[in-house]
CSV table of C-alpha atoms in Angstrom, one decimal:
chain,number,residue,atom,x,y,z
A,1,MET,CA,0.3,3.3,-24.5
A,2,LYS,CA,3.1,0.9,-23.7
A,3,VAL,CA,3.2,-0.3,-20.1
A,4,ALA,CA,6.0,-2.3,-18.3
A,5,ILE,CA,5.8,-4.2,-15.0
A,6,VAL,CA,9.1,-4.7,-13.2
A,7,GLY,CA,8.9,-7.5,-10.7
A,8,ALA,CA,6.1,-9.2,-12.5
A,9,SER,CA,6.4,-12.5,-10.7
A,10,GLY,CA,6.0,-11.1,-7.2
A,11,ALA,CA,2.7,-10.8,-5.2
A,12,VAL,CA,2.3,-7.1,-6.2
A,13,GLY,CA,3.4,-7.8,-9.8
A,14,GLN,CA,0.7,-10.4,-10.2
A,15,GLU,CA,-1.8,-8.0,-8.6
A,16,PHE,CA,-0.8,-5.4,-11.2
A,17,LEU,CA,-1.8,-7.8,-13.9
A,18,ARG,CA,-5.2,-8.5,-12.3
A,19,VAL,CA,-5.9,-4.8,-11.6
A,20,LEU,CA,-4.9,-3.6,-15.1
A,21,GLU,CA,-7.2,-6.2,-16.6
A,22,GLU,CA,-10.2,-5.6,-14.2
A,23,ARG,CA,-10.0,-1.9,-14.8
A,24,ASP,CA,-9.5,-2.3,-18.6
A,25,PHE,CA,-6.5,0.0,-18.4
A,26,PRO,CA,-5.9,1.6,-21.8
A,27,LEU,CA,-2.7,0.0,-22.8
A,28,ASP,CA,-1.7,-1.1,-26.3
A,29,GLU,CA,1.4,-3.0,-25.4
A,30,LEU,CA,2.6,-4.8,-22.3
A,31,VAL,CA,6.1,-5.9,-21.3
A,32,LEU,CA,7.1,-7.8,-18.2
A,33,PHE,CA,10.5,-7.8,-16.5
A,34,GLY,CA,12.0,-9.8,-13.7
A,35,SER,CA,15.1,-11.1,-12.1
A,36,GLN,CA,17.3,-13.9,-13.4
A,37,ARG,CA,15.1,-16.3,-11.3
A,38,SER,CA,11.8,-15.2,-12.8
A,39,ALA,CA,12.9,-14.4,-16.4
A,40,GLY,CA,11.3,-16.8,-18.8
A,41,ARG,CA,8.1,-17.4,-16.8
A,42,LYS,CA,4.9,-16.8,-18.7
A,43,TYR,CA,1.7,-15.1,-17.6
A,44,VAL,CA,-1.6,-14.6,-19.3
A,45,PHE,CA,-3.1,-11.1,-19.6
A,46,LYS,CA,-6.4,-10.6,-21.4
A,47,GLY,CA,-6.1,-14.0,-23.1
A,48,LYS,CA,-2.6,-13.3,-24.4
A,49,GLU,CA,0.6,-15.0,-23.1
A,50,TYR,CA,3.6,-12.8,-22.0
A,51,GLU,CA,7.0,-14.0,-21.2
A,52,VAL,CA,9.0,-12.3,-18.4
A,53,LYS,CA,12.2,-10.6,-19.8
A,54,LEU,CA,15.4,-10.3,-17.7
A,55,LEU,CA,15.7,-6.7,-16.3
A,56,GLN,CA,19.0,-5.3,-17.7
A,57,HIS,CA,20.7,-2.0,-18.3
A,58,ASN,CA,19.8,-1.6,-21.9
A,59,ASP,CA,17.3,0.2,-24.2
A,60,ASP,CA,14.3,-2.1,-23.3
A,61,PHE,CA,12.4,0.9,-21.9
A,62,LYS,CA,12.9,3.2,-24.9
A,63,ASP,CA,9.2,3.2,-26.0
A,64,VAL,CA,7.6,2.6,-22.5
A,65,ASP,CA,5.2,5.2,-21.3
A,66,ILE,CA,4.5,3.9,-17.8
A,67,ALA,CA,6.6,1.5,-15.8
A,68,PHE,CA,5.1,0.0,-12.6
A,69,THR,CA,8.1,-1.2,-10.5
A,70,SER,CA,7.8,-3.6,-7.5
A,71,ALA,CA,11.1,-5.5,-7.2
A,72,GLY,CA,12.5,-4.0,-4.0
A,73,ALA,CA,14.3,-0.7,-3.1
A,74,GLY,CA,17.7,-2.0,-4.3
A,75,THR,CA,16.4,-2.8,-7.7
A,76,SER,CA,14.5,0.4,-8.0
A,77,LYS,CA,17.6,2.5,-7.1
A,78,GLU,CA,19.8,0.5,-9.5
A,79,PHE,CA,17.5,0.7,-12.5
A,80,ALA,CA,15.7,4.0,-12.1
A,81,ASP,CA,17.9,5.9,-14.6
A,82,THR,CA,17.6,3.0,-17.1
A,83,ILE,CA,13.8,2.9,-16.7
A,84,THR,CA,13.3,6.7,-17.0
A,85,LYS,CA,16.1,7.5,-19.5
A,86,TYR,CA,13.8,7.8,-22.5
A,87,GLY,CA,10.9,9.4,-20.7
A,88,ALA,CA,9.0,6.6,-19.1
A,89,VAL,CA,7.1,7.5,-15.9
A,90,MET,CA,8.3,5.2,-13.2
A,91,ILE,CA,5.6,4.5,-10.6
A,92,ASP,CA,7.6,2.8,-7.8
A,93,ASN,CA,6.2,0.6,-5.2
A,94,SER,CA,9.4,0.3,-3.0
A,95,SER,CA,10.6,2.6,-0.3
A,96,ALA,CA,13.6,3.8,-2.4
A,97,PHE,CA,12.4,7.3,-3.2
A,98,ARG,CA,9.4,8.0,-0.9
A,99,MET,CA,11.1,10.7,1.2
A,100,ASP,CA,13.2,12.3,-1.6
A,101,GLU,CA,12.1,15.9,-2.0
A,102,ASP,CA,12.2,15.7,-5.8
A,103,VAL,CA,9.9,12.6,-5.9
A,104,PRO,CA,6.2,13.0,-5.3
A,105,LEU,CA,4.6,10.6,-2.9
A,106,VAL,CA,1.0,10.1,-4.1
A,107,VAL,CA,-2.3,8.7,-3.0
A,108,PRO,CA,-4.8,9.9,-5.7
A,109,GLU,CA,-7.7,10.5,-3.3
A,110,CYS,CA,-5.4,12.8,-1.2
A,111,ASN,CA,-2.9,14.6,-3.4
A,112,ALA,CA,-3.2,13.5,-7.1
A,113,GLU,CA,-1.8,16.8,-8.4
A,114,ASP,CA,1.5,16.1,-6.8
A,115,ALA,CA,2.1,13.5,-9.5
A,116,LEU,CA,2.4,16.2,-12.1
A,117,ASP,CA,5.6,17.6,-10.6
A,118,ARG,CA,8.2,14.8,-11.0
A,119,PRO,CA,11.6,16.2,-12.0
A,120,ARG,CA,13.2,12.7,-12.1
A,121,GLY,CA,10.3,11.0,-13.9
A,122,ILE,CA,9.6,9.0,-10.7
A,123,ILE,CA,6.4,8.8,-8.6
A,124,ALA,CA,6.6,6.9,-5.3
A,125,ASN,CA,3.8,4.7,-4.1
A,126,PRO,CA,3.5,5.1,-0.3
A,127,ASN,CA,3.8,2.3,2.3
A,128,CYS,CA,0.6,0.2,2.4
A,129,THR,CA,-0.3,1.0,6.0
A,130,THR,CA,0.1,4.7,5.2
A,131,ILE,CA,-2.0,4.6,2.1
A,132,MET,CA,-4.9,2.9,3.9
A,133,MET,CA,-4.8,5.4,6.7
A,134,VAL,CA,-4.6,8.6,4.7
A,135,VAL,CA,-7.4,7.7,2.4
A,136,VAL,CA,-9.6,7.7,5.6
A,137,LEU,CA,-7.9,10.7,7.2
A,138,LYS,CA,-8.4,13.0,4.2
A,139,PRO,CA,-12.2,13.5,4.6
A,140,ILE,CA,-11.7,14.0,8.3
A,141,GLU,CA,-8.9,16.6,7.7
A,142,GLN,CA,-11.4,18.5,5.6
A,143,LEU,CA,-13.7,18.7,8.6
A,144,ALA,CA,-11.0,19.8,11.0
A,145,HIS,CA,-7.2,19.8,11.0
A,146,ILE,CA,-5.8,16.6,12.4
A,147,ARG,CA,-3.1,17.4,15.0
A,148,ARG,CA,-2.1,14.0,16.2
A,149,ILE,CA,-2.6,10.3,15.3
A,150,HIS,CA,-2.0,7.2,17.3
A,151,VAL,CA,-2.3,4.0,15.3
A,152,SER,CA,-1.8,0.3,15.9
A,153,SER,CA,-1.7,-1.8,12.7
A,154,TYR,CA,-2.6,-5.4,12.4
A,155,GLN,CA,-0.7,-6.5,9.3
A,156,SER,CA,-1.3,-9.8,7.5
A,157,ALA,CA,1.3,-12.2,6.2
A,158,SER,CA,0.9,-11.0,2.6
A,159,GLY,CA,2.5,-7.7,3.6
A,160,ALA,CA,5.8,-9.6,3.5
A,161,GLY,CA,5.2,-11.1,0.1
A,162,ALA,CA,3.9,-14.3,-1.5
A,163,ALA,CA,6.6,-16.5,0.2
A,164,ALA,CA,5.5,-15.2,3.6
A,165,MET,CA,1.9,-16.2,2.9
A,166,ALA,CA,3.1,-19.6,1.9
A,167,GLU,CA,5.2,-19.8,5.1
A,168,LEU,CA,2.2,-19.0,7.3
A,169,GLU,CA,0.2,-21.8,5.7
A,170,GLN,CA,3.1,-24.1,6.1
A,171,GLN,CA,3.4,-23.3,9.7
A,172,TYR,CA,-0.2,-24.3,10.4
A,173,ARG,CA,0.4,-27.5,8.6
A,174,ASP,CA,3.6,-28.1,10.6
A,175,ILE,CA,1.8,-27.6,13.8
A,176,VAL,CA,-1.2,-29.9,12.9
A,177,GLU,CA,1.3,-32.6,11.8
A,178,GLY,CA,3.5,-32.2,14.8
A,179,LYS,CA,6.5,-31.2,12.8
A,180,PRO,CA,9.1,-28.5,13.7
A,181,VAL,CA,7.7,-25.1,12.6
A,182,THR,CA,9.3,-23.5,9.5
A,183,VAL,CA,10.5,-19.9,10.3
A,184,ASN,CA,12.3,-18.0,7.6
A,185,LYS,CA,10.3,-14.9,6.5
A,186,PHE,CA,9.4,-13.7,10.0
A,187,PRO,CA,11.6,-13.2,13.1
A,188,HIS,CA,9.3,-15.6,15.0
A,189,GLN,CA,6.6,-18.2,14.4
A,190,LEU,CA,3.5,-16.3,13.2
A,191,ALA,CA,0.9,-19.1,13.3
A,192,TYR,CA,-1.1,-18.7,16.5
A,193,ASN,CA,0.9,-15.6,17.3
A,194,VAL,CA,1.3,-11.9,16.8
A,195,ILE,CA,4.7,-10.2,16.3
A,196,PRO,CA,5.1,-6.6,17.5
A,197,GLN,CA,7.8,-5.9,14.9
A,198,ILE,CA,7.6,-5.0,11.2
A,199,ASP,CA,10.9,-4.1,9.5
A,200,VAL,CA,14.0,-3.2,11.5
A,201,PHE,CA,14.2,-1.2,14.7
A,202,GLN,CA,15.5,2.4,14.6
A,203,PRO,CA,17.6,4.2,17.2
A,204,ASN,CA,14.5,5.8,18.7
A,205,GLY,CA,12.9,2.4,19.4
A,206,TYR,CA,10.4,2.6,16.6
A,207,THR,CA,10.6,0.3,13.6
A,208,LYS,CA,11.2,1.5,10.1
A,209,GLU,CA,7.6,0.6,9.2
A,210,GLU,CA,6.4,2.8,12.1
A,211,MET,CA,8.6,5.7,11.0
A,212,LYS,CA,7.3,5.4,7.5
A,213,MET,CA,3.8,6.1,8.8
A,214,TYR,CA,5.0,9.2,10.6
A,215,ASN,CA,7.0,10.7,7.7
A,216,GLU,CA,4.9,9.6,4.8
A,217,THR,CA,1.6,10.9,6.3
A,218,ARG,CA,3.0,14.4,6.7
A,219,LYS,CA,4.3,14.4,3.1
A,220,ILE,CA,1.1,13.1,1.5
A,221,LEU,CA,-1.2,15.4,3.5
A,222,HIS,CA,1.2,18.4,3.4
A,223,SER,CA,0.6,18.6,7.1
A,224,ASP,CA,2.4,19.1,10.4
A,225,VAL,CA,0.4,16.2,11.9
A,226,LYS,CA,2.3,13.9,14.3
A,227,CYS,CA,1.8,10.2,14.0
A,228,SER,CA,2.8,7.6,16.6
A,229,ALA,CA,2.5,4.0,15.4
A,230,THR,CA,2.9,0.5,16.6
A,231,CYS,CA,3.0,-2.0,13.7
A,232,VAL,CA,2.1,-5.6,14.4
A,233,ARG,CA,2.2,-8.7,12.2
A,234,VAL,CA,-0.8,-10.9,12.7
A,235,SER,CA,-1.7,-14.4,11.4
A,236,SER,CA,-4.3,-13.4,8.8
A,237,LEU,CA,-3.3,-14.2,5.2
A,238,ARG,CA,-4.4,-11.0,3.4
A,239,SER,CA,-5.7,-7.5,4.2
A,240,HIS,CA,-4.3,-5.2,6.9
A,241,SER,CA,-6.3,-3.5,9.6
A,242,GLU,CA,-5.6,-0.5,11.8
A,243,SER,CA,-6.9,1.0,15.1
A,244,VAL,CA,-6.6,4.8,14.7
A,245,TRP,CA,-7.0,7.5,17.3
A,246,ILE,CA,-7.2,11.0,15.8
A,247,GLU,CA,-7.0,14.3,17.6
A,248,THR,CA,-8.5,17.3,15.7
A,249,GLU,CA,-8.2,21.0,16.4
A,250,LYS,CA,-11.9,21.2,17.2
A,251,PRO,CA,-14.3,18.5,18.5
A,252,LEU,CA,-16.2,16.5,15.8
A,253,GLU,CA,-19.4,14.5,16.2
A,254,VAL,CA,-19.4,10.8,15.3
A,255,GLU,CA,-22.2,11.4,12.8
A,256,GLN,CA,-20.1,14.1,11.0
A,257,VAL,CA,-17.2,11.8,10.7
A,258,GLN,CA,-19.3,8.8,9.5
A,259,ALA,CA,-21.0,10.9,6.8
A,260,ALA,CA,-17.6,12.3,5.6
A,261,ILE,CA,-16.1,8.8,5.3
A,262,ALA,CA,-19.2,7.4,3.6
A,263,ALA,CA,-19.0,10.1,1.0
A,264,ALA,CA,-15.3,9.9,0.4
A,265,PRO,CA,-13.7,8.3,-2.6
A,266,GLY,CA,-12.0,5.0,-1.8
A,267,CYS,CA,-13.8,4.5,1.5
A,268,THR,CA,-16.8,2.4,2.5
A,269,LEU,CA,-18.5,2.9,5.8
A,270,CYS,CA,-19.2,-0.5,7.5
A,271,ASP,CA,-20.3,0.6,10.9
A,272,ASP,CA,-23.3,-1.1,12.6
A,273,PRO,CA,-22.0,-2.5,15.9
A,274,ALA,CA,-25.5,-3.3,17.1
A,275,HIS,CA,-25.6,-6.0,14.4
A,276,LEU,CA,-21.9,-6.9,14.8
A,277,VAL,CA,-21.0,-5.2,11.5
A,278,TYR,CA,-17.5,-3.9,11.2
A,279,PRO,CA,-14.6,-4.4,8.7
A,280,MET,CA,-12.6,-7.6,9.0
A,281,PRO,CA,-9.7,-8.9,6.8
A,282,LEU,CA,-11.7,-12.0,5.7
A,283,GLU,CA,-14.2,-9.7,4.1
A,284,THR,CA,-12.0,-6.8,2.8
A,285,ALA,CA,-9.5,-9.1,1.0
A,286,GLY,CA,-9.9,-8.7,-2.8
A,287,HIS,CA,-11.8,-5.4,-2.6
A,288,ASP,CA,-10.6,-1.9,-3.7
A,289,ASP,CA,-12.0,0.3,-0.9
A,290,ILE,CA,-10.8,0.9,2.6
A,291,TYR,CA,-13.6,-0.2,5.0
A,292,VAL,CA,-14.2,1.8,8.1
A,293,GLY,CA,-16.2,1.0,11.2
A,294,ARG,CA,-16.3,1.4,15.0
A,295,VAL,CA,-16.3,5.2,14.7
A,296,ARG,CA,-16.6,6.7,18.2
A,297,LYS,CA,-15.6,9.5,20.4
A,298,ASP,CA,-12.3,9.1,22.2
A,299,LEU,CA,-13.0,8.8,25.9
A,300,ALA,CA,-9.5,10.2,26.7
A,301,ASP,CA,-9.7,13.3,24.5
A,302,ASP,CA,-12.6,15.8,23.9
A,303,CYS,CA,-11.2,16.5,20.4
A,304,GLY,CA,-10.6,12.8,19.7
A,305,ILE,CA,-12.2,10.3,17.3
A,306,THR,CA,-11.4,6.6,17.3
A,307,LEU,CA,-12.0,4.3,14.4
A,308,TRP,CA,-11.1,0.9,12.9
A,309,LEU,CA,-10.2,0.3,9.3
A,310,SER,CA,-9.4,-2.7,7.1
A,311,GLY,CA,-8.3,-3.1,3.5
A,312,ASP,CA,-6.5,-5.2,1.0
A,313,GLN,CA,-2.9,-3.9,1.1
A,314,ILE,CA,-1.9,-5.7,-2.0
A,315,ARG,CA,-4.6,-3.9,-3.9
A,316,LYS,CA,-5.1,-0.3,-2.5
A,317,GLY,CA,-2.0,-0.6,-0.5
A,318,ALA,CA,0.1,-1.3,-3.5
A,319,ALA,CA,-1.0,-2.2,-7.1
A,320,LEU,CA,-4.3,-0.4,-7.2
A,321,ASN,CA,-2.9,2.8,-5.9
A,322,ALA,CA,-0.2,2.8,-8.5
A,323,VAL,CA,-2.6,2.1,-11.3
A,324,GLN,CA,-4.9,4.9,-10.1
A,325,ILE,CA,-1.9,7.3,-10.3
A,326,ALA,CA,-1.4,6.2,-13.9
A,327,GLU,CA,-5.1,6.6,-14.7
A,328,TYR,CA,-5.0,10.1,-13.3
A,329,LEU,CA,-1.9,11.0,-15.4
A,330,ILE,CA,-3.7,9.7,-18.5
A,331,LYS,CA,-6.9,11.6,-17.6
A,332,VAL,CA,-5.1,14.9,-17.4
A,333,GLY,CA,-3.0,14.2,-20.5
A,334,ASN,CA,0.3,14.1,-18.6
A,335,VAL,CA,1.8,10.9,-19.9
A,336,GLY,CA,2.4,9.3,-23.3
């Protein structure tokens, strides 16, 4: 099994290396690719040093079985044919192909089988906020069909990459030292602030991030559910959180929902408000599961359930989800 990571120097690329090692992914050979800027850098994986190669249109992917790509939509579109030309399965972390009809959009806990039908050799990894939400929605959908979702996300700096995390830390230093605040990666100062915008605004007034949640949720769950989102950047470093209001076709009891979430793969119920126990980014960072708490009846809707979730979007929201897709393909003998 020969595995490639494209975008190895980025936040998600580095997480790929950690996740593959932690899960003892069954690879025999590893090759790292990057841009002109990162080519030549060296990283250690399982005690062995690997040098990042320059991503080029050549035959470097000839013997690759699985390629994890996380170098941006433009790079994915430009190099997709080069990567898949000789049969490599491209598991892409960008937005490039997510809504293409001939590219499956996969969260293994929800629709693993979709990964088997990939006419172009590409499998898309969904947006991080969508992944986290649908992992929790799936067990509820099995209790009663979900008709509508309202969600507000609270997204950490890491969702904008390693440089954004560094900028947030720099902003706090600037403020403490009385210096002008550095603002490059965000539209406004993020330190001591929240920004009600992630990605660019669309003609309907929603941002691209918010529309991803609408469209991707329907594709992953094979559902007619409607999802209205407000995505907000907050000043935590890592792990996203979401407040989710769900309307189902029939009323559900809180205890039903809690039991379903507790038993669901990829979920951990963390719900004891009497003892101030609920998921928070400080505690979910670095963990694989999506943590769920504050499950309660929606006071405005007899068929409504409200909950809070938090999870590490670099892991389950990106690298881990992609690796789980690859593990599923290996398990069913559909790769290599």
